[in-house]
XYZ file of C-alpha atoms in Angstrom:
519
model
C 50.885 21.403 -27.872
C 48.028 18.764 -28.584
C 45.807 17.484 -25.717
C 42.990 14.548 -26.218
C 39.292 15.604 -24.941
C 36.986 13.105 -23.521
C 35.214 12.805 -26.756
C 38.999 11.576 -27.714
C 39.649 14.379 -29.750
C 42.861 16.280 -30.006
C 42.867 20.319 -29.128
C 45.359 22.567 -30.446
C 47.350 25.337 -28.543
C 44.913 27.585 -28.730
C 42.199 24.962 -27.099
C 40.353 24.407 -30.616
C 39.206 21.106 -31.022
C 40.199 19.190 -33.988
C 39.018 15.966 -35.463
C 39.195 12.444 -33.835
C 40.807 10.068 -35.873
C 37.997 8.507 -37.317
C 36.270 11.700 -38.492
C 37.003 12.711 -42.320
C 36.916 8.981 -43.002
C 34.350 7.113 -45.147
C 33.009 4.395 -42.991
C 30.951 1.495 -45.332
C 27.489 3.954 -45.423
C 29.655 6.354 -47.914
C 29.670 8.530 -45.515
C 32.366 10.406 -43.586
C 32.342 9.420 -39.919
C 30.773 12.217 -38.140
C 29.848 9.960 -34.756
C 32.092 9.131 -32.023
C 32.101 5.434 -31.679
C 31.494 4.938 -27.744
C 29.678 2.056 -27.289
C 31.299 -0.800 -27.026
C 30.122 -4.393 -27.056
C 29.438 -4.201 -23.288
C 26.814 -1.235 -24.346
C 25.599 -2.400 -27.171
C 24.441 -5.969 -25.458
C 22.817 -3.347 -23.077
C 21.143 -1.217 -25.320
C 19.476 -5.063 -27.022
C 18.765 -6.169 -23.667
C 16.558 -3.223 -22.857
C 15.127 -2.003 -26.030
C 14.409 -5.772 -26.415
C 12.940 -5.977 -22.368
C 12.344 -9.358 -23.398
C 10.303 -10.676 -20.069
C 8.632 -7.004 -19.007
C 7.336 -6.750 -22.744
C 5.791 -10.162 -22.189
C 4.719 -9.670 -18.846
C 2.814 -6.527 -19.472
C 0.855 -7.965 -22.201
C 0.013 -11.299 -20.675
C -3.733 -10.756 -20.150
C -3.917 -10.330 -23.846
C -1.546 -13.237 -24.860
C -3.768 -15.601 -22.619
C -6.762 -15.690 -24.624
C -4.790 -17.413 -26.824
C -4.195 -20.818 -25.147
C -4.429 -19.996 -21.927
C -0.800 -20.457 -20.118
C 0.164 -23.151 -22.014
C -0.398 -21.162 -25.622
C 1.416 -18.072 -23.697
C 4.717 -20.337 -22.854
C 4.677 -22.783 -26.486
C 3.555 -19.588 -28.864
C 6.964 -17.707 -26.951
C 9.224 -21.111 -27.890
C 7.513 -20.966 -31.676
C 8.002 -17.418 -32.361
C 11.151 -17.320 -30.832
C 12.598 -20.029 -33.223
C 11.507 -18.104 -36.220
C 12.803 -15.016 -35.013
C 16.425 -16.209 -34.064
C 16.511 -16.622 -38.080
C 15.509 -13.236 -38.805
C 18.301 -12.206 -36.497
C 20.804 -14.164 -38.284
C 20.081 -12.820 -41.130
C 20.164 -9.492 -39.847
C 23.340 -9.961 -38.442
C 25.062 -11.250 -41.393
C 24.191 -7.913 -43.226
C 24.866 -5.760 -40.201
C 28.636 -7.514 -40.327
C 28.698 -7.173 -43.963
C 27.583 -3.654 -43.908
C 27.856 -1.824 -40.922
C 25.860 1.379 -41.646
C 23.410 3.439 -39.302
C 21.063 3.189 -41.892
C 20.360 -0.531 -41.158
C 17.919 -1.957 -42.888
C 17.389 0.857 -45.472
C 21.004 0.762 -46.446
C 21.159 -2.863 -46.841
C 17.425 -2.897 -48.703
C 19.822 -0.750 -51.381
C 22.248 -2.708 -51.768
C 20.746 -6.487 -51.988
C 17.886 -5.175 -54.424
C 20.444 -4.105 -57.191
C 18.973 -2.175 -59.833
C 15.533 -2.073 -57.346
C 17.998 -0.605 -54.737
C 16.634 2.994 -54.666
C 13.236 2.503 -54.314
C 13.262 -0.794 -51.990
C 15.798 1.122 -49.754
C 13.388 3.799 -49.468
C 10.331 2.173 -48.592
C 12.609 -0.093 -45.985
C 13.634 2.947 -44.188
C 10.648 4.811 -43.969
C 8.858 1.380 -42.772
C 11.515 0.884 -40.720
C 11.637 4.472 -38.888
C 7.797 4.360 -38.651
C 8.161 1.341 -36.754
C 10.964 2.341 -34.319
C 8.647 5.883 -33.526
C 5.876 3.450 -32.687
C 8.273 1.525 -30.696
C 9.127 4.561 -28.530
C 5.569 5.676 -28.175
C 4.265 1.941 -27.247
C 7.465 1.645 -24.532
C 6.958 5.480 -22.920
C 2.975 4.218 -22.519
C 4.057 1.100 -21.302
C 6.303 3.499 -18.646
C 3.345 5.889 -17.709
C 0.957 2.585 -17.029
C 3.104 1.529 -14.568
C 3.432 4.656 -12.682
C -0.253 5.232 -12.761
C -0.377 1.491 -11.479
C 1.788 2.332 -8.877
C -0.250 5.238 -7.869
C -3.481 3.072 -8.119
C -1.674 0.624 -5.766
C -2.343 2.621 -2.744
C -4.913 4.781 -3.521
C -8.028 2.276 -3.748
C -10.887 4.691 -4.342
C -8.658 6.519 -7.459
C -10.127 6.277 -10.500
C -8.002 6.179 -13.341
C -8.081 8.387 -16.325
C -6.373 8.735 -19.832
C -5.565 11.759 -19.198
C -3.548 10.873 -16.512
C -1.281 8.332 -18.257
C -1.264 11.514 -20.760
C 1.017 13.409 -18.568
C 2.909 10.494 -17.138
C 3.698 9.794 -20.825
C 4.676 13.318 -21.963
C 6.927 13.780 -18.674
C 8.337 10.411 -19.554
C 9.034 11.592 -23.814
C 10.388 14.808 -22.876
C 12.294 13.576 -20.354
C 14.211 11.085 -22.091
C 14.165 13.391 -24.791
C 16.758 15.685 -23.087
C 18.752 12.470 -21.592
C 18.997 11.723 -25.388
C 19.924 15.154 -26.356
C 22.301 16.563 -23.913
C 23.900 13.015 -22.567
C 25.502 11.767 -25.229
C 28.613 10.721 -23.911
C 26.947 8.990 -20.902
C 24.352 7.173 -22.895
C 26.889 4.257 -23.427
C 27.021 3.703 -19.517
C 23.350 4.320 -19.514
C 22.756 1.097 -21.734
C 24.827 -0.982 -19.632
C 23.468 -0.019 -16.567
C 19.855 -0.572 -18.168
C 21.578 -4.477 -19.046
C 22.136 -4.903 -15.419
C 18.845 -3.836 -14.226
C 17.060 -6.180 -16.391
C 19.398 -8.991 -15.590
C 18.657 -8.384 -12.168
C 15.188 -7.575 -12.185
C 14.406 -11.025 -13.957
C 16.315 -12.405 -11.203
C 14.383 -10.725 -7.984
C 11.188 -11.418 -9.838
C 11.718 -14.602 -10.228
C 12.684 -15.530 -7.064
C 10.025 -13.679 -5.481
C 7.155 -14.835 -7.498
C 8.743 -18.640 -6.938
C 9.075 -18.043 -2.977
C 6.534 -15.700 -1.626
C 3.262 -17.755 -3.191
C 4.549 -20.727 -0.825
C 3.155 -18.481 2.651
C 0.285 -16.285 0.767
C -2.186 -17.499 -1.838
C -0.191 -20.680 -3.022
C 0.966 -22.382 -6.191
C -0.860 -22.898 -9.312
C -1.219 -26.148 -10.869
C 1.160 -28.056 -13.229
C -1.866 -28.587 -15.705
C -2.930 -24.546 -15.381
C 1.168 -23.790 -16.255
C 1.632 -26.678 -18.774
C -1.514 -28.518 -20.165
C -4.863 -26.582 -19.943
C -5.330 -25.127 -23.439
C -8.266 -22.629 -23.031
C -8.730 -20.617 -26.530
C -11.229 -17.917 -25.461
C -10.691 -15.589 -28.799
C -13.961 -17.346 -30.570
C -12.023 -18.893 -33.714
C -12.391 -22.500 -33.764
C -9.414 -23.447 -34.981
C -6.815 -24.240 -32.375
C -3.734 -24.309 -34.772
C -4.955 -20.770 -36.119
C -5.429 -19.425 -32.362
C -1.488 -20.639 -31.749
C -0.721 -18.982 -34.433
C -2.471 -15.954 -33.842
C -1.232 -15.744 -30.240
C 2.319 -15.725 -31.578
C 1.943 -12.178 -32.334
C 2.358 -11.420 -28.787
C 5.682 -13.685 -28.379
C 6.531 -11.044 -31.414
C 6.500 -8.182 -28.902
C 8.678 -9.403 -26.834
C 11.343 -11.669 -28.246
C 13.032 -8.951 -29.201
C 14.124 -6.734 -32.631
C 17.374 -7.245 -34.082
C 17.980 -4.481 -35.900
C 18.151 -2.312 -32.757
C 21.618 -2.072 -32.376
C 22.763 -2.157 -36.016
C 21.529 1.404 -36.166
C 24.439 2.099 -33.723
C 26.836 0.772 -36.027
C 28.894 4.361 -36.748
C 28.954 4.353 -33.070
C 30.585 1.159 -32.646
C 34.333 -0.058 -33.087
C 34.765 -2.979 -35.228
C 30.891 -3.532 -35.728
C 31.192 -6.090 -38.198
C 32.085 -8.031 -35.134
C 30.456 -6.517 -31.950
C 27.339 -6.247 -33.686
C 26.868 -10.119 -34.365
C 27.722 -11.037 -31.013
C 25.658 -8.412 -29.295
C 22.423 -9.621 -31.163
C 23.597 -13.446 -30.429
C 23.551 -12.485 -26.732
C 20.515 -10.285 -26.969
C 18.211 -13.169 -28.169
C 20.102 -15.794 -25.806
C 19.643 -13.720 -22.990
C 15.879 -12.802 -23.778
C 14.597 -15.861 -24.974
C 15.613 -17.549 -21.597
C 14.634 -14.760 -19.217
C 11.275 -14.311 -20.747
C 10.893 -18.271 -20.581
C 11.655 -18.657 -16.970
C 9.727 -15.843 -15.860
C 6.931 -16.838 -17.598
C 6.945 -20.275 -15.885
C 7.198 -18.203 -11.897
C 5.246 -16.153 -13.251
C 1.977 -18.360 -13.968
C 2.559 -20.587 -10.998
C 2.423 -17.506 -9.044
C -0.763 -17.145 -10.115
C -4.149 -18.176 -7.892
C -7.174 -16.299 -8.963
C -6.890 -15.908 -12.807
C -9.861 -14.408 -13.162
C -9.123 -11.331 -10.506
C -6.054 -10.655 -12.878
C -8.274 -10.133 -16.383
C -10.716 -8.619 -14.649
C -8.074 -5.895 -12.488
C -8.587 -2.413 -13.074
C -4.823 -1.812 -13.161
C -3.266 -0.650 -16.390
C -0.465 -2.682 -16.298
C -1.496 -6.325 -15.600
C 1.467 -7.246 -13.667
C 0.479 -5.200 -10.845
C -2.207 -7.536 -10.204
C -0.019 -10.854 -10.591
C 2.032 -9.698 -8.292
C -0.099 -8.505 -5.503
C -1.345 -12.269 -5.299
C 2.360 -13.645 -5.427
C 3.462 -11.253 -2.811
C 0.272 -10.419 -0.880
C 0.386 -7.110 -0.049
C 0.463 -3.478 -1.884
C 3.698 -3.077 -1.264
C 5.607 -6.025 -2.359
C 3.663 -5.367 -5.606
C 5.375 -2.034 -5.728
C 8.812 -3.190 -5.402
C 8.441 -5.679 -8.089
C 6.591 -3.112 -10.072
C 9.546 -0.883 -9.994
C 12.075 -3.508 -10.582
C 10.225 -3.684 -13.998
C 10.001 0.202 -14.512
C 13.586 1.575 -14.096
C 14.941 -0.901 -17.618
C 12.036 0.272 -19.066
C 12.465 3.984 -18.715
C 16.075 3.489 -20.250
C 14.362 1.308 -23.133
C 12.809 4.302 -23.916
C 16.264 5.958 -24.193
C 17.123 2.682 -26.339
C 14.158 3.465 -28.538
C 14.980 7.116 -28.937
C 18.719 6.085 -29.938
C 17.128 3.819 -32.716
C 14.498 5.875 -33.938
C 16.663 8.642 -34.281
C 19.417 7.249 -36.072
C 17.113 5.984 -38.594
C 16.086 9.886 -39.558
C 19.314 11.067 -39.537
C 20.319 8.486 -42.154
C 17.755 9.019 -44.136
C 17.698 12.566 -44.145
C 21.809 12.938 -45.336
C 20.596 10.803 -48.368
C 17.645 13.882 -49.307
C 14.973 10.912 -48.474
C 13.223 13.431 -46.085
C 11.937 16.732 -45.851
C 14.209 19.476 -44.899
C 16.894 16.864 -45.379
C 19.687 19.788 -44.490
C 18.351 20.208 -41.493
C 17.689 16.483 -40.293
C 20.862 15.261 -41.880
C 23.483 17.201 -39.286
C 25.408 16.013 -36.492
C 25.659 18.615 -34.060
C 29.114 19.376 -33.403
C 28.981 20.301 -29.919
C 26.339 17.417 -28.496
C 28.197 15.174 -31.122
C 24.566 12.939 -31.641
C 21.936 14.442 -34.481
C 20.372 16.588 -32.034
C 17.291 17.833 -34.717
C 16.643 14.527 -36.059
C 15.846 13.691 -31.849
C 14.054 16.786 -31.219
C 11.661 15.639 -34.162
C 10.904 12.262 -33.161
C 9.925 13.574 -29.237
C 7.570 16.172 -31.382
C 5.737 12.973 -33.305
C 5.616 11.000 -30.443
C 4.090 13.980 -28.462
C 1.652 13.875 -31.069
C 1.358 10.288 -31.413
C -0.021 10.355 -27.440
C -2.747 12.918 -28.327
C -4.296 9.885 -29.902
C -4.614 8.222 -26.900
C -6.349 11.039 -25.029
C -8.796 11.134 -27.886
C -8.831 7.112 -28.615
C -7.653 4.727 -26.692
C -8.528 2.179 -29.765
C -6.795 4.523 -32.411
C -3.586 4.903 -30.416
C -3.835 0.882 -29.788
C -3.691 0.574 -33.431
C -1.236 2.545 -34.041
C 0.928 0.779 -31.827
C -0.247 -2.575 -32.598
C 1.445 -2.118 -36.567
C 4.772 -1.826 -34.886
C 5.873 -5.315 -35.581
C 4.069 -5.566 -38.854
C 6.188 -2.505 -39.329
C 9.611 -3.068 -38.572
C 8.682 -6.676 -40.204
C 8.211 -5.773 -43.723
C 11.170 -3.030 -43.550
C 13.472 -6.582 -42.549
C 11.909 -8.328 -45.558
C 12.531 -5.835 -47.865
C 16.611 -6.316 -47.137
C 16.150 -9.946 -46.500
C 14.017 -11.090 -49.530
C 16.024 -9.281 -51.889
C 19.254 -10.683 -50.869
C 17.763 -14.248 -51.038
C 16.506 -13.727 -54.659
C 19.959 -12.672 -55.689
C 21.160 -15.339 -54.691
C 23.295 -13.768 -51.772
C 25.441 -12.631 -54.676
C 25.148 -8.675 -54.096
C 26.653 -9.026 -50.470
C 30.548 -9.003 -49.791
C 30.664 -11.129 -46.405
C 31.459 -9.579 -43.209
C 33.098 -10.933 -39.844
C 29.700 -12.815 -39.581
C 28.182 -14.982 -42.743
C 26.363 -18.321 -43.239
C 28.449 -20.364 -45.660
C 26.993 -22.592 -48.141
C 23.592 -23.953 -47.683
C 23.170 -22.714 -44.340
C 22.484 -18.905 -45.527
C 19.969 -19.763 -48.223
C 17.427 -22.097 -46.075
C 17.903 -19.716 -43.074
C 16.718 -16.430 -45.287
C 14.256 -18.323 -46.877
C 12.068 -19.248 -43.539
C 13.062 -15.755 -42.241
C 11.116 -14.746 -45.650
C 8.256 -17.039 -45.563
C 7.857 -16.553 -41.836
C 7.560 -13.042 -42.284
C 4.847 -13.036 -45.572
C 2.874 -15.528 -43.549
C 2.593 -13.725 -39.981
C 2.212 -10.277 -41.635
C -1.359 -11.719 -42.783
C -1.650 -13.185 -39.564
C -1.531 -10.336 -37.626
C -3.695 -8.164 -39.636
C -6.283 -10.572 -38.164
C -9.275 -10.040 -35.440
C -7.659 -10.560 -32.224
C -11.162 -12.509 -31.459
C -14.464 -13.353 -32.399
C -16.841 -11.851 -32.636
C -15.271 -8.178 -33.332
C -16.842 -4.687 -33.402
C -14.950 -1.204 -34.255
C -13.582 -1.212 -30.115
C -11.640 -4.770 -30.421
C -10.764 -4.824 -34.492
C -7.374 -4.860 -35.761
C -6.650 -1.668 -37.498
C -3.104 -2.767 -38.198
C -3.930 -3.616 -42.210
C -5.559 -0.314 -41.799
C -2.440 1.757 -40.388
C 0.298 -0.428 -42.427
C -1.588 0.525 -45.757
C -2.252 4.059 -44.783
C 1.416 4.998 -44.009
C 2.904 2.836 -46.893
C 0.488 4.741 -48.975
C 1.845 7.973 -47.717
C 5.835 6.414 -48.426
C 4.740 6.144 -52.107
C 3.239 9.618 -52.166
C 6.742 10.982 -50.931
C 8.538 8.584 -53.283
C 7.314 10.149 -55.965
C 7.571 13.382 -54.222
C 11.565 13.049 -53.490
C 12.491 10.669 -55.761
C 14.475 13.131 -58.281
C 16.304 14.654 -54.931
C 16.585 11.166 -53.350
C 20.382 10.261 -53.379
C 20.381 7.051 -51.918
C 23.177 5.432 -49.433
C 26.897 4.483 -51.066
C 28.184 1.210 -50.156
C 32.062 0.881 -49.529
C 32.927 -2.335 -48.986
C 35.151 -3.287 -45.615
C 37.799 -4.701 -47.913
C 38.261 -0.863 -49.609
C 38.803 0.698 -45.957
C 41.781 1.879 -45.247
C 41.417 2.442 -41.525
C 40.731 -1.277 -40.152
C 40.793 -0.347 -36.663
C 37.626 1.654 -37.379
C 35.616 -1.790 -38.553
């Protein structure tokens, strides 16, 4: 007599488990379906809402973002970027619908390059997992500033040393590492609790920062919010500083390939997916905008805030918006618990991207990388690995604060180029290589929307591989041109390494699927 296991596989008599109904079939990577699709579009939006972490990411990097404008620059660069970026997510999600593949932008860099497919596809997914390791060591650093800020809080004669966010950081990797590893089936429920939490954090933090200044400190000014421009970076050009300062709204509007890399663990992603990235950048755009806007009126001593010993700057905003250590705390932990399960967001991603390239012999010890483990039903080495690299990602920082600042900084640049190499070769084929999903711009409307994603993205890549200010020494120079080079000179060196192993992912198109209720 069958029985169905909570993984929704069937058992025979003798308690062996045998396979769900989707595994054995060849989902649109080529593959066969080896993951159990949990997450469902209530996750998913979860998982983009806290991987994203929209209005913590730009929180925690506002004393950087205002030298570029001051408030003002901070709020308009976040409505500019944003803009550009909602087109790079449409055209992300029109491939994600049309090809619903872990592999994300590597698989779809195959595809939409024709004849270039193998090698564009490879240098997309390498770019692309490089990015998304970055992205979990920038968000677990992110998580051990705050709890050494939280520390800090009450301990005024404590001293704070790298070391110290060192082992915050590891416990945080390793610990999220095993959540990862040994949780699969409750990482869905994870996500969407990690949604709520930064639903509702934006909400208490807003409506603290917007009440409390009334009885402490008081309100900023309108003009400090809305109309002092201050550019303190040294360029003299204004329209170059605005653009410039957009690379911090880049940090935090969000990445939309986040949840495509779910997409084998997703039913009917050609549809979910689309709609969770719609809501993702809805939701984070407005958050980050509104919180901003508390957030700078809460504000009455900008100079104690640059000039705060705290890691994380909010802990200094909000000690003048609430007036005391601990309503600083409270707010400071509203902000830490979604980003401790962005780090499980980040680990999902990066992960996933390994995997899939290691079943297509694009890594070393591909055998080993490219399993699903049966029994913890995720790719358990492929996780293992990227907690290893990010362990030894945060020896950098113990050594060089500036070297692991680098590092991190090339994230966007990146994941950037990795969405250009799908995107650009789509456009230049004139769209023709692409079978439309559930999702697709008709007409017109597809063309001029990949072709500012495209220009957008060859522009700002330069951009950012500027000085963040004038004048600049080896402590406050860019290294991102520096790091981006270095590692895509190391992608060619394996290229040419794997290239005769390298198999390369299979497109199936939806129409050729035989099991619908899998799409």
């Amino acid at each position: 007599m069958e029985k169905i296991t909570a993984q929704g596989h069937t058992t025979d008599s003798s308690g062996v488990e045998q396979k769900g109904p989707d595994e054995g079939f060849i989902n649109p990577s080529g593959h066969r379906q080896e993951l159990d699709r949990n997450f469902h579009l209530i996750n998913i939006c979860g998982l983009g809402l806290t991987s994203g972490n929209t209005w913590i990411a730009i929180g925690g990097s506002i004393t950087v973002a205002i030298y570029n404008g001051g408030p003002p620059g901070v709020i308009y660069e976040l409505i500019a970027d944003s803009v550009f970026y909602w087109l790079i997510a449409a055209s992300i999600a029109e491939l994600a619908s049309a090809m619903p593949s872990s592999g994300g932008v590597y698989h779809w860099a195959s595809v939409t390059a024709g004849p270039y497919g193998r090698v564009c596809g490879f240098f997309a997914g390498w770019w692309n997992f490089l990015a998304w390791i970055l992205g979990v060591t920038g968000t677990a650093e992110i998580v051990a500033a705050q709890c050494v800020s939280m520390y800090a809080l009450f301990h005024q004669d404590y001293e704070i040393q790298r070391w110290h966010v060192f082992i915050a950081y590891l416990i945080c990797i390793w610990t999220c590492c095993l959540v990862v590893l040994y949780a699969n089936r409750a990482l869905p429920t994870v996500e969407s609790i990690g949604g709520f939490l930064v639903l509702a954090g934006f909400f208490i933090s807003v409506l603290v920062c917007a009440i409390m200044p009334h009885s402490k400190g008081g309100y900023a000014t309108t003009e400090f919010v809305w109309r002092e421009w201050e550019n303190s970076t040294g360029y003299s050009s204004n329209g170059f500083v605005f653009c410039l300062g957009m690379l911090n709204g880049a940090f935090a509007v969000g990445t939309p390939d986040v949840i495509t890399h779910l997409a084998e663990e997703i039913p009917h992603p050609s549809k979910n997916i689309p709609k969770a990235i719609l809501a993702q950048f809805i939701i984070g755009f407005f958050t980050a905008f509104f919180y901003l806007i508390a957030l700078f009126y809460s504000i009455n001593d900008l100079g104690a805030v640059l000039s705060s010993p705290y890691l994380f700057p909010l802990t200094a905003i909000y000690q003048q918006a609430t007036g005391s250590a601990g309503g600083s705390l409270g707010l400071l932990i509203v902000a830490f618990l979604p980003s401790l399960v962005a780090v499980i967001g980040c680990y999902l991603t990066a992960s996933r991207v390994f995997w899939t390239l290691a079943r297509d012999n694009a890594t070393p010890f591909s055998g080993f990388f490219g399993t699903i483990n049966k029994k913890k039903r995720n790719p358990f080495n492929s996780i293992v690995l990227c907690a290893v690299i990010c362990t030894l990602l945060g020896c950098i920082y113990v050594g060089s604060q500036t070297a692991f600042s680098a590092f991190i900084g090339s994230f966007v640049v990146l994941s950037s180029i990795s969405y250009l190499a799908a995107i650009l070769p789509h456009l230049l084929s004139r769209r023709a290589n692409v079978a439309p999903g559930w999702f697709w711009m008709k007409g017109g409307i597809g063309f001029v929307v990949n072709a500012i994603a495209c220009l957008y993205i060859m522009a700002f890549v330069v951009i950012f591989c500027f000085p963040f200010a004038l004048p600049f020494d080896a402590a406050n120079m860019n290294y991102t041109c520096l790091i981006t080079g270095g590692l895509t000179v190391f992608v060619a060196i394996f290229w040419f390494w794997r290239q005769r192993d390298y198999v390369g992912p299979h497109f199936v198109p939806l129409s050729e699927i035989l099991a619908k209720d899998a799409i």
